[in-house]
PDB file of C-alpha atoms in Angstrom:
ATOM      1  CA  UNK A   1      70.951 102.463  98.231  1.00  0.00           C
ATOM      2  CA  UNK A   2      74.477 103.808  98.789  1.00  0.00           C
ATOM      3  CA  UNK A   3      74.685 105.262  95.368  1.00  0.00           C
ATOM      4  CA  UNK A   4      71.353 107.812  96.331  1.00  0.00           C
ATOM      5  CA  UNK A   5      72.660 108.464 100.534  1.00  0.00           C
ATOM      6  CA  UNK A   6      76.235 109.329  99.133  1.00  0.00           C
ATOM      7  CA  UNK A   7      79.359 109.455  96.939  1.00  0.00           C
ATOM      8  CA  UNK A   8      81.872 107.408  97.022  1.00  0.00           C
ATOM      9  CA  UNK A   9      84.511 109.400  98.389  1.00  0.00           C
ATOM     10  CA  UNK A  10      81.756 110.997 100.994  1.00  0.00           C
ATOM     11  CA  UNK A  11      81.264 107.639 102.130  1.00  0.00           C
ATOM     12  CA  UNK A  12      84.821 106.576 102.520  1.00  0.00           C
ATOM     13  CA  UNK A  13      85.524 110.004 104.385  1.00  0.00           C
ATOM     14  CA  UNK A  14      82.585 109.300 106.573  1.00  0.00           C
ATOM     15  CA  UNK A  15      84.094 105.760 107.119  1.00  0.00           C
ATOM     16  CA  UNK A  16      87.737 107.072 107.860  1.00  0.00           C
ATOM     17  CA  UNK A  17      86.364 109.877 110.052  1.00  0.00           C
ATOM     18  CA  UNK A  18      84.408 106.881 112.534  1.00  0.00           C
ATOM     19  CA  UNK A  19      88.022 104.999 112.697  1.00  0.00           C
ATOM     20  CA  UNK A  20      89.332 108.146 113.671  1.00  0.00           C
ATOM     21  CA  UNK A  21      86.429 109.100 116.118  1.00  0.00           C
ATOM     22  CA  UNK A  22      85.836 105.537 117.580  1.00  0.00           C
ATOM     23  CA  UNK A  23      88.792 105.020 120.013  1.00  0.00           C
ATOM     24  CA  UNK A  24      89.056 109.006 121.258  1.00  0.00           C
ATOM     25  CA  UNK A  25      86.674 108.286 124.256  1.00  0.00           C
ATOM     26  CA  UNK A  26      88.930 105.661 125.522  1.00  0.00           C
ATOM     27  CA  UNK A  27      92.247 106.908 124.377  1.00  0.00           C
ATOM     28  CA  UNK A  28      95.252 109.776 124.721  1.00  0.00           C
ATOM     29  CA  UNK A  29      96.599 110.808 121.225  1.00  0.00           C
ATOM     30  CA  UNK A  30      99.920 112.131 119.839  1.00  0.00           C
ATOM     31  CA  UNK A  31     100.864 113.371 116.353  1.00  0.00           C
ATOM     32  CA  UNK A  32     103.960 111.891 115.244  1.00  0.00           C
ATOM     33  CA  UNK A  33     104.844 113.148 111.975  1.00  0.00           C
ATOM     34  CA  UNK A  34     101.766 112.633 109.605  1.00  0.00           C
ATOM     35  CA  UNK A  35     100.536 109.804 111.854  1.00  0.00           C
ATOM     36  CA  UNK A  36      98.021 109.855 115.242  1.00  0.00           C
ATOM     37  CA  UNK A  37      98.934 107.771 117.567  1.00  0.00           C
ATOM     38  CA  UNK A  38      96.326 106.034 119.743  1.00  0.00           C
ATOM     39  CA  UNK A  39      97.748 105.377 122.993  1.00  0.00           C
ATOM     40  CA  UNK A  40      95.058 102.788 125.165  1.00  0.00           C
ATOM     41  CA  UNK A  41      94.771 104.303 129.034  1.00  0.00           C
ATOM     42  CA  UNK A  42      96.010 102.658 131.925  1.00  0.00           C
ATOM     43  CA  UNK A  43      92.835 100.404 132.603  1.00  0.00           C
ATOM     44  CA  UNK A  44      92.577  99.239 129.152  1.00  0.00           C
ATOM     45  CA  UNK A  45      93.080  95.370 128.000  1.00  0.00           C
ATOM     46  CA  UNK A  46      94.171  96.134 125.125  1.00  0.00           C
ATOM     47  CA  UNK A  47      96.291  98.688 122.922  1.00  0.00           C
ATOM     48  CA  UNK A  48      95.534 100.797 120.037  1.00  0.00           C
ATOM     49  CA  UNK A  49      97.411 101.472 117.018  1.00  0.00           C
ATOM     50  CA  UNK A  50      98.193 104.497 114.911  1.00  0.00           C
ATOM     51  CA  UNK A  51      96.365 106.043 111.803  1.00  0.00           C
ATOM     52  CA  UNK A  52      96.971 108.600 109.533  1.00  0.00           C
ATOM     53  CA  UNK A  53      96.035 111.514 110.584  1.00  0.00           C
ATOM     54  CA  UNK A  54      92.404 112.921 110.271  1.00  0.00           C
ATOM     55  CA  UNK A  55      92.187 115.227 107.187  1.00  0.00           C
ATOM     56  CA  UNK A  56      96.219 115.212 106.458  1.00  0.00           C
ATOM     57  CA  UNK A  57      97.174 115.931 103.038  1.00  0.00           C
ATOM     58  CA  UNK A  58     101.249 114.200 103.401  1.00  0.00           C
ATOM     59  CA  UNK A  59     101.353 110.705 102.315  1.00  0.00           C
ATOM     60  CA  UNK A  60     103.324 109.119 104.688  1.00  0.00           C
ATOM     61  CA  UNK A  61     107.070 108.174 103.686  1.00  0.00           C
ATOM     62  CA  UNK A  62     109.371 105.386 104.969  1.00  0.00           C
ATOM     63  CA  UNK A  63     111.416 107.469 107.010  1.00  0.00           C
ATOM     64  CA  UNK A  64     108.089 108.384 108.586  1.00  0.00           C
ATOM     65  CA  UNK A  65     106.304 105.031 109.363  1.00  0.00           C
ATOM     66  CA  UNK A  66     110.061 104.117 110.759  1.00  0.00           C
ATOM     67  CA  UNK A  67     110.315 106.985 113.153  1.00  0.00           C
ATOM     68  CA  UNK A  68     106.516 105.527 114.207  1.00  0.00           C
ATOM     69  CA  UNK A  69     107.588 102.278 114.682  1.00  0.00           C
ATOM     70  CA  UNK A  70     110.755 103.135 116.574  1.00  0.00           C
ATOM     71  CA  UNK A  71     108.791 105.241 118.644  1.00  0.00           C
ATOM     72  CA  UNK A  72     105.838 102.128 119.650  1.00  0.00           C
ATOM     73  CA  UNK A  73     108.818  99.371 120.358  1.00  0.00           C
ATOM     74  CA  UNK A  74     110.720 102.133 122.498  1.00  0.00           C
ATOM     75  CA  UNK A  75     106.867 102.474 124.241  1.00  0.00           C
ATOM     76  CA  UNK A  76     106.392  99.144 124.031  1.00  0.00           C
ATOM     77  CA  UNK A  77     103.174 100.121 122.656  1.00  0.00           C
ATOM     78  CA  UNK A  78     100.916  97.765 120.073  1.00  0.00           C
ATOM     79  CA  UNK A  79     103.161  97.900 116.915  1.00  0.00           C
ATOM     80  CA  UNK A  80     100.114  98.845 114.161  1.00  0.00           C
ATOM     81  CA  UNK A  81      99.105 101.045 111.543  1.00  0.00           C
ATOM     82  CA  UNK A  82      95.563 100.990 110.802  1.00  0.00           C
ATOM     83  CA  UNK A  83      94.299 102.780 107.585  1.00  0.00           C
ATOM     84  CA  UNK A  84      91.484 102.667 104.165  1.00  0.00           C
ATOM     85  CA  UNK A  85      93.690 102.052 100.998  1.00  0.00           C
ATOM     86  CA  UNK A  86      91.645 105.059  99.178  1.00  0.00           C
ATOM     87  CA  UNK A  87      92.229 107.575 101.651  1.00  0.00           C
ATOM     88  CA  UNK A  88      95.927 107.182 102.198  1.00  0.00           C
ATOM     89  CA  UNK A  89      97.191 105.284  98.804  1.00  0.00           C
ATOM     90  CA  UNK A  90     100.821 103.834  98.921  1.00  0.00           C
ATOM     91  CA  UNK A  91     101.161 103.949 102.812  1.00  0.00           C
ATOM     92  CA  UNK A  92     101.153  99.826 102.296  1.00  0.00           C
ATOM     93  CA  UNK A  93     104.660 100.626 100.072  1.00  0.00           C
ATOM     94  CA  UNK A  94     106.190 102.525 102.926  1.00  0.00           C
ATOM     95  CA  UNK A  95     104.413 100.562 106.340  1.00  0.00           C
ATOM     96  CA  UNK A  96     106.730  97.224 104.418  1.00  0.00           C
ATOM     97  CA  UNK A  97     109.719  98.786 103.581  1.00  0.00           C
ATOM     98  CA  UNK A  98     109.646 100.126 107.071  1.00  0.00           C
ATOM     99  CA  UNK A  99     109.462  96.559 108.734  1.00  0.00           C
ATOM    100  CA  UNK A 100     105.340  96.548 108.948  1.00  0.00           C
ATOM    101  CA  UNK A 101     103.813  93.167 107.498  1.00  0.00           C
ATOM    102  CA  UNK A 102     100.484  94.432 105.756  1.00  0.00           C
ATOM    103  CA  UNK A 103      96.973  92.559 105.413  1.00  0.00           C
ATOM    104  CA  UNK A 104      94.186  94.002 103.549  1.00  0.00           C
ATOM    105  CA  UNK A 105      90.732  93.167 104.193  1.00  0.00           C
ATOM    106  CA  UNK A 106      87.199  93.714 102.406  1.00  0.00           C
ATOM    107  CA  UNK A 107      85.921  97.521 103.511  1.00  0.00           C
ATOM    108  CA  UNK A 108      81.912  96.844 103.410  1.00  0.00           C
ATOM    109  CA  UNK A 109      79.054  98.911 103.884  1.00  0.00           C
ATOM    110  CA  UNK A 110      75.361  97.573 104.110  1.00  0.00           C
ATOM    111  CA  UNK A 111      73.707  98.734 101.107  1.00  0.00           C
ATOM    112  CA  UNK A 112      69.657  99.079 101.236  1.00  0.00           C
ATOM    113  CA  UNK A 113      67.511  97.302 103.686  1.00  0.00           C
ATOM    114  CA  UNK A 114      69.038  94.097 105.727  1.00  0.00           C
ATOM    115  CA  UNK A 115      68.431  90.621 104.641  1.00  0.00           C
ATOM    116  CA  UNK A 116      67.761  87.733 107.022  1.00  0.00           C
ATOM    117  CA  UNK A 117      66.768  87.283 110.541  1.00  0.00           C
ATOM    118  CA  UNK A 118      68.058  87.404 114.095  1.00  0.00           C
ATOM    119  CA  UNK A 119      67.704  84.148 114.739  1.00  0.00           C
ATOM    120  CA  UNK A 120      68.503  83.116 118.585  1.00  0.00           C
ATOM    121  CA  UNK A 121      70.725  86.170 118.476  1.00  0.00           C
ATOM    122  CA  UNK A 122      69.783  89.049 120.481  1.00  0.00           C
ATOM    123  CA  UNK A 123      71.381  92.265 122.204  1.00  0.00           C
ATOM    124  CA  UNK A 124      72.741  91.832 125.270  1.00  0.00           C
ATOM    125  CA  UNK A 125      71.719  94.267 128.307  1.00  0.00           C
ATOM    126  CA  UNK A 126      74.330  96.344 129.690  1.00  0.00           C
ATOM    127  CA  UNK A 127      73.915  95.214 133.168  1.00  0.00           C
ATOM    128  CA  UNK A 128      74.289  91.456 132.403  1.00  0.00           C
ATOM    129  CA  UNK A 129      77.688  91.483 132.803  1.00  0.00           C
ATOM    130  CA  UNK A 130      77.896  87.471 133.067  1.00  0.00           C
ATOM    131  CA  UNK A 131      76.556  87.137 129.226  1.00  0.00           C
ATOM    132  CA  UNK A 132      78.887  89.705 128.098  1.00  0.00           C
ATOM    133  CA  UNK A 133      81.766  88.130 129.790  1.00  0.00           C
ATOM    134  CA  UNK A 134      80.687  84.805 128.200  1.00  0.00           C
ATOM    135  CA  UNK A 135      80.555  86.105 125.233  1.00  0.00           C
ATOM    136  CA  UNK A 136      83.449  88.058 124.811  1.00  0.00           C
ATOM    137  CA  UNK A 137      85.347  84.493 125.609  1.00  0.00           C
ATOM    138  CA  UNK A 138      83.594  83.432 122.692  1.00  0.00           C
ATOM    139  CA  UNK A 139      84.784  85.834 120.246  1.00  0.00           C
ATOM    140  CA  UNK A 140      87.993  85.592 121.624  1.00  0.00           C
ATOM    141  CA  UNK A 141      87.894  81.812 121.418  1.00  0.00           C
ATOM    142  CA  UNK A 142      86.716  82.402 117.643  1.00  0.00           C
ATOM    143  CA  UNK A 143      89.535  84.679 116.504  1.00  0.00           C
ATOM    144  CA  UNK A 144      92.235  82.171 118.227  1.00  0.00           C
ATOM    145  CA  UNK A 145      90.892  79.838 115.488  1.00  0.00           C
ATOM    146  CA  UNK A 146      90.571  82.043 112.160  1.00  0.00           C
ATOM    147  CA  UNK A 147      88.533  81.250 109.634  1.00  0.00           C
ATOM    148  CA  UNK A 148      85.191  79.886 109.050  1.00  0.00           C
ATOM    149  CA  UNK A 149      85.720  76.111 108.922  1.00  0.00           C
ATOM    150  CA  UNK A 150      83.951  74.249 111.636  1.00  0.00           C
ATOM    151  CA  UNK A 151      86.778  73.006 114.275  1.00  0.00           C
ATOM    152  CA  UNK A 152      86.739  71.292 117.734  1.00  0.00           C
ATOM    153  CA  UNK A 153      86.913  74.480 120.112  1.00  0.00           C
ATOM    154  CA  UNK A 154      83.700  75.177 121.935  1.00  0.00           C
ATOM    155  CA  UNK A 155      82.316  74.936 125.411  1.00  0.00           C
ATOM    156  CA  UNK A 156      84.765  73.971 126.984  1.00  0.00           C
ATOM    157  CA  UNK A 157      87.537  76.494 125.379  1.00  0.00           C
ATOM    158  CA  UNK A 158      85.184  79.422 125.793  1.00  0.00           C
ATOM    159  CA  UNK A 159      84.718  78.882 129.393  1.00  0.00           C
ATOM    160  CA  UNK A 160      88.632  78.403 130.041  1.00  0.00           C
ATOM    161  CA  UNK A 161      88.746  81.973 127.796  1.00  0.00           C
ATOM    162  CA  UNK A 162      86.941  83.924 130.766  1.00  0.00           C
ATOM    163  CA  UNK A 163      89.679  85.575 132.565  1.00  0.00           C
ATOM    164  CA  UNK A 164      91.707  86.248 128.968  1.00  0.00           C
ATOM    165  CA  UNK A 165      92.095  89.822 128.574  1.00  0.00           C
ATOM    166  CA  UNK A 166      89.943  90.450 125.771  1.00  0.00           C
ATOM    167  CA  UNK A 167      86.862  88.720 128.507  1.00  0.00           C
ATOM    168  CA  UNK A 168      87.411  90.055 131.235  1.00  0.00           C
ATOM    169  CA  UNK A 169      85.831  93.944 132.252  1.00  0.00           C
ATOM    170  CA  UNK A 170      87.218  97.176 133.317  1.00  0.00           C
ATOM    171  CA  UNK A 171      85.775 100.628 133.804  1.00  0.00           C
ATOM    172  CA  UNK A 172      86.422 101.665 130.654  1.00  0.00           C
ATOM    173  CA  UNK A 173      84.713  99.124 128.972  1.00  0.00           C
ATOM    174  CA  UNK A 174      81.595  99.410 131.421  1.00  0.00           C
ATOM    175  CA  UNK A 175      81.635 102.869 130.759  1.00  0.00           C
ATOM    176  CA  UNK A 176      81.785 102.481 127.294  1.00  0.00           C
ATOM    177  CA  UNK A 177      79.098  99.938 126.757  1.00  0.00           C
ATOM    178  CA  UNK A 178      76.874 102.446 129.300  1.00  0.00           C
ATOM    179  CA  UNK A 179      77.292 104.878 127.039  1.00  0.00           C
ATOM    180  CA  UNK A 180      76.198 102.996 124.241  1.00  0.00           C
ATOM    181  CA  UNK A 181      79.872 103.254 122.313  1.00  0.00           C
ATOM    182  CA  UNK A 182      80.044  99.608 122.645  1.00  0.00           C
ATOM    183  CA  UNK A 183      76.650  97.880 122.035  1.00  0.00           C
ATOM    184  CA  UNK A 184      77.210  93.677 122.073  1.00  0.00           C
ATOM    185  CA  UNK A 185      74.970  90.707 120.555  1.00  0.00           C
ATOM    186  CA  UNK A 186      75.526  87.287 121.618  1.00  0.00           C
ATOM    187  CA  UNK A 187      74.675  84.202 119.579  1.00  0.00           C
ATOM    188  CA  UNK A 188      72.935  80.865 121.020  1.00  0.00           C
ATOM    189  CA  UNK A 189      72.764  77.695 119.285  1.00  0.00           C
ATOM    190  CA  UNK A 190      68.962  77.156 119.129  1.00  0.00           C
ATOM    191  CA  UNK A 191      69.471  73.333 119.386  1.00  0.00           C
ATOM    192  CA  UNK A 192      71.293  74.096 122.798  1.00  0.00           C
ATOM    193  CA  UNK A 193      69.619  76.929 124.792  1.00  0.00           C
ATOM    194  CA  UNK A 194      71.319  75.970 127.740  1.00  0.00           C
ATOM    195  CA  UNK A 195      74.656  76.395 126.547  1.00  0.00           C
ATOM    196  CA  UNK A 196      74.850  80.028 126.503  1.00  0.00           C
ATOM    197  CA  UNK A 197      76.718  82.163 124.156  1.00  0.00           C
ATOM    198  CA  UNK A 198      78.634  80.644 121.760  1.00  0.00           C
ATOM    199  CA  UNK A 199      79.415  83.554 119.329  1.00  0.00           C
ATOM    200  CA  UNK A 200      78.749  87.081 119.349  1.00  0.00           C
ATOM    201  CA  UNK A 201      79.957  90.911 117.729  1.00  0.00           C
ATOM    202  CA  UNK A 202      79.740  94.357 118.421  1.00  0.00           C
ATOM    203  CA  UNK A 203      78.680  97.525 117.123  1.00  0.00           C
ATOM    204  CA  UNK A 204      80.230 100.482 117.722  1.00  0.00           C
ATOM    205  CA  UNK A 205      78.350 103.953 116.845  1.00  0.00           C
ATOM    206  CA  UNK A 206      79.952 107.467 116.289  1.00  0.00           C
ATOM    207  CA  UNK A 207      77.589 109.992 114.741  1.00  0.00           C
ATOM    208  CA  UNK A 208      75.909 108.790 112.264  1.00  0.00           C
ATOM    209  CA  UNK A 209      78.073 106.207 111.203  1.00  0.00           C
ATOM    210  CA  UNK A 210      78.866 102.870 113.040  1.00  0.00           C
ATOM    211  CA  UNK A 211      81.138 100.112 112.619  1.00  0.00           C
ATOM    212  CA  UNK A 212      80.072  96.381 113.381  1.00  0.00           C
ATOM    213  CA  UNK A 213      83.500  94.737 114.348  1.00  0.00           C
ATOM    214  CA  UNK A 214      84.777  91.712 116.394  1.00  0.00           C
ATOM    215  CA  UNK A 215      81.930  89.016 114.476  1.00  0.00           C
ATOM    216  CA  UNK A 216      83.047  85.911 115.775  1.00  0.00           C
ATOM    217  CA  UNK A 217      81.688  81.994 116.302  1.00  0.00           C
ATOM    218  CA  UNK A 218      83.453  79.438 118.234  1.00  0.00           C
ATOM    219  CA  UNK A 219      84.815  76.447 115.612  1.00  0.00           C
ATOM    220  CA  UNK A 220      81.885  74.012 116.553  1.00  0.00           C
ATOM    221  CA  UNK A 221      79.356  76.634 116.441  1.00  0.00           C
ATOM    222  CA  UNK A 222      80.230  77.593 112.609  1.00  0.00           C
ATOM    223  CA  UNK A 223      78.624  76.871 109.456  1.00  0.00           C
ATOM    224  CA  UNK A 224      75.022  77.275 110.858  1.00  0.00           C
ATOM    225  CA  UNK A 225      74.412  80.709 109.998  1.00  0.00           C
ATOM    226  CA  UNK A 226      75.276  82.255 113.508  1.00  0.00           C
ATOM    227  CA  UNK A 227      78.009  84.848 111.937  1.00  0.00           C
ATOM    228  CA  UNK A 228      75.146  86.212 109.870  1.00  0.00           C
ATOM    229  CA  UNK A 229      72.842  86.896 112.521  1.00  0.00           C
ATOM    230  CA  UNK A 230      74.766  88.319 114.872  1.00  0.00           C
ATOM    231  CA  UNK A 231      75.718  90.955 111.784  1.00  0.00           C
ATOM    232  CA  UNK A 232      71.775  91.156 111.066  1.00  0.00           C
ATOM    233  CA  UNK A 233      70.924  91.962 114.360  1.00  0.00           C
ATOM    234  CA  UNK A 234      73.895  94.725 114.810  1.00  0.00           C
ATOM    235  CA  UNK A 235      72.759  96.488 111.907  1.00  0.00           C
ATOM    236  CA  UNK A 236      69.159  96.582 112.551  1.00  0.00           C
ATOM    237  CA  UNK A 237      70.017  97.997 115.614  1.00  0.00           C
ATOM    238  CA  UNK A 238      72.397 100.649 114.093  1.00  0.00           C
ATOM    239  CA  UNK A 239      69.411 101.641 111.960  1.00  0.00           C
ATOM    240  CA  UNK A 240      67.001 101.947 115.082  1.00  0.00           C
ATOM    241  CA  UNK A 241      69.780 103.952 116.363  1.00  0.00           C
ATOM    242  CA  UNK A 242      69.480 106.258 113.228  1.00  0.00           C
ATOM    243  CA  UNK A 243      72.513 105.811 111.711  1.00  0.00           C
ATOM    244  CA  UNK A 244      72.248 105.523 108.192  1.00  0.00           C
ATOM    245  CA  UNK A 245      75.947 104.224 107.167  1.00  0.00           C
ATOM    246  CA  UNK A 246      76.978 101.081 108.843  1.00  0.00           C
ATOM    247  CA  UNK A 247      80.233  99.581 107.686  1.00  0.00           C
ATOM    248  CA  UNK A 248      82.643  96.425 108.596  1.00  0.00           C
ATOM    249  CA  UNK A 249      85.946  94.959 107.813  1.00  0.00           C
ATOM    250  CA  UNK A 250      85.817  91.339 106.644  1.00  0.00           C
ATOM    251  CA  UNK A 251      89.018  89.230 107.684  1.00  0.00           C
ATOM    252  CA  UNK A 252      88.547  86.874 104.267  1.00  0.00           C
ATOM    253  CA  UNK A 253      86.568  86.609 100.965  1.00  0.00           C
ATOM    254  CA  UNK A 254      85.054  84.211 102.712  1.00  0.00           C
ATOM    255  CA  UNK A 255      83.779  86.338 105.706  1.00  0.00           C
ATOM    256  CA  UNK A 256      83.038  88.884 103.276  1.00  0.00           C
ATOM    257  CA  UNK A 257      80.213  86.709 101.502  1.00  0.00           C
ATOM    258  CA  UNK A 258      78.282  86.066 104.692  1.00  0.00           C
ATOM    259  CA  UNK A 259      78.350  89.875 105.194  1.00  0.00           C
ATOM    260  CA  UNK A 260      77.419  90.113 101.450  1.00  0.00           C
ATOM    261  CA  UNK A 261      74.484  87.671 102.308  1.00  0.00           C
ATOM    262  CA  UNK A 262      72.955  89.949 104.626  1.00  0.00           C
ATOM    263  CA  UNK A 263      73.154  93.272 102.610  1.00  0.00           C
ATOM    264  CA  UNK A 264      76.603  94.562 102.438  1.00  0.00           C
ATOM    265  CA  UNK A 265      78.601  95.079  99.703  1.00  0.00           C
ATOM    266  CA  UNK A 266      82.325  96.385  99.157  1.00  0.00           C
ATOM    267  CA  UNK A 267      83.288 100.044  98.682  1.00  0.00           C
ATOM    268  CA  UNK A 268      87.136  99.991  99.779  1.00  0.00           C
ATOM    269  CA  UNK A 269      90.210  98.294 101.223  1.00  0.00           C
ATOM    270  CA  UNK A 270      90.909  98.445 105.040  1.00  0.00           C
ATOM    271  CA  UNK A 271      94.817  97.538 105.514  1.00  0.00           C
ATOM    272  CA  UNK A 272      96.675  96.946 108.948  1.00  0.00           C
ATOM    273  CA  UNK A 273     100.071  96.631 109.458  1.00  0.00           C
ATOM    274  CA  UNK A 274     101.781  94.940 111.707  1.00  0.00           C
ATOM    275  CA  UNK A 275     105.197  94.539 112.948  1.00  0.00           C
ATOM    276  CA  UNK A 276     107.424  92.267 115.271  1.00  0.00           C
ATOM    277  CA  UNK A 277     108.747  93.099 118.837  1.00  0.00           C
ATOM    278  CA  UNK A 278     111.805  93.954 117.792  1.00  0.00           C
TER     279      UNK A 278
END
């Protein structure tokens, strides 16, 4: 149980220190005031966002999550704060009065031994670059259509999704999911073999700590217990793996009861902000 591997605040440290510690091997950082700033390299898809920095002891202030923000639309760099509520308390005050819209989210840990099964879900080898292509499209058809309602996008949408940024590869991510910083399941509908991936998630290990992020099922896939397989067979793997804290973010109460279903339960608040262009 949680309660006998650590304490509360252990555990959250050990959480904050992975958020910190996950996006090093792929990115440059800069200090800016109390904040690190996580600046994606040139090959990258995708930006990064700032955090608090590791072990600070300054909540940040307005005038300091302004001077950030200034700095990422001058950069034209992603405009984001990431951050756990019990680590840095009040930094949702500031992040909003600085022009950041906030969202908090479920912080979950699993919590004793996993409940379930895989299913049709299953890793995906490295090397198969086709499948993880696939089903990156997938997620990134899934979280185009938030929530967990069943909806109309599917096959079709998911293979028009293969050259979106968040499907298609670069070194870095090669490199990455070589190195076993990025380890990927993908889903299959067991009615429909043939139809290849049609939801999938990732798991991302640092130390002994990993973080299962990016759970997603296209809309015509949902409702058949996909979302909680794919998070079953993550965490079993993060246990092979010997880590012995794995932890998610769920984007809803209602994503956070699935999670809850397979052996998770809540220990914090994860918060992003987010701001506008200009």
């Amino acid at each position: 149980m949680l309660a006998d591997m650590t304490s509360g605040h252990d555990l959250i440290a050990r959480i904050e220190a992975s958020y910190d510690g996950s996006p090093r091997p792929r990115a440059d950082t800069e200090e800016v005031g109390p904040f690190t700033l996580f600046v994606a390299r040139a090959d990258m898809k995708h930006g990064y966002y700032a955090r608090p920095s590791l072990g600070g002891t300054l909540i940040p202030t307005v005038d300091d999550a302004r001077r950030l923000l200034a700095l990422q639309r001058e950069r034209d760099l992603p405009r984001a704060i990431e951050w756990v509520d019990e680590v840095t308390p009040g930094l949702d005050r500031a992040a909003e009065e600085a022009g950041y819209a906030v969202e908090r989210y479920p912080l979950m840990a699993l919590d004793g031994e996993l409940a379930g099964n895989a299913g049709s879900t299953r890793l995906i080898d490295p090397a198969d670059e086709a499948l993880l292509v696939e089903t990156r499209a997938a997620i990134a058809v899934a979280f185009d259509n938030e929530g967990t309602t069943i909806g109309e996008a599917g096959l079709a949408e998911r293979d028009a999704a293969h050259d979106s940024p968040h499907a298609v590869l670069n070194d870095s991510f090669r490199e990455a999911v070589a190195a076993g910083d990025f380890i990927l399941a993908a889903a299959f509908a067991p009615d429909e073999p043939a139809a290849g991936a049609v939801g999938g998630g990732s798991l991302m290990p640092v130390g002994d700590t990993a973080e299962i992020a990016g759970v997603g099922v296209l809309p015509a896939y949902r409702r058949r217990g996909l979302a909680a397989e794919i998070t079953y067979v993550l965490g079993h793997e993060g246990r092979r793996r010997g880590v012995d804290l794995v932890f998610c973010s769920a984007d809803s109460d209602d994503v956070a009861r699935v999670y809850a279903g397979v052996g998770f339960r809540r220990v914090g608040t994860a918060l992003i902000a987010e701001a506008p262009a200009s």
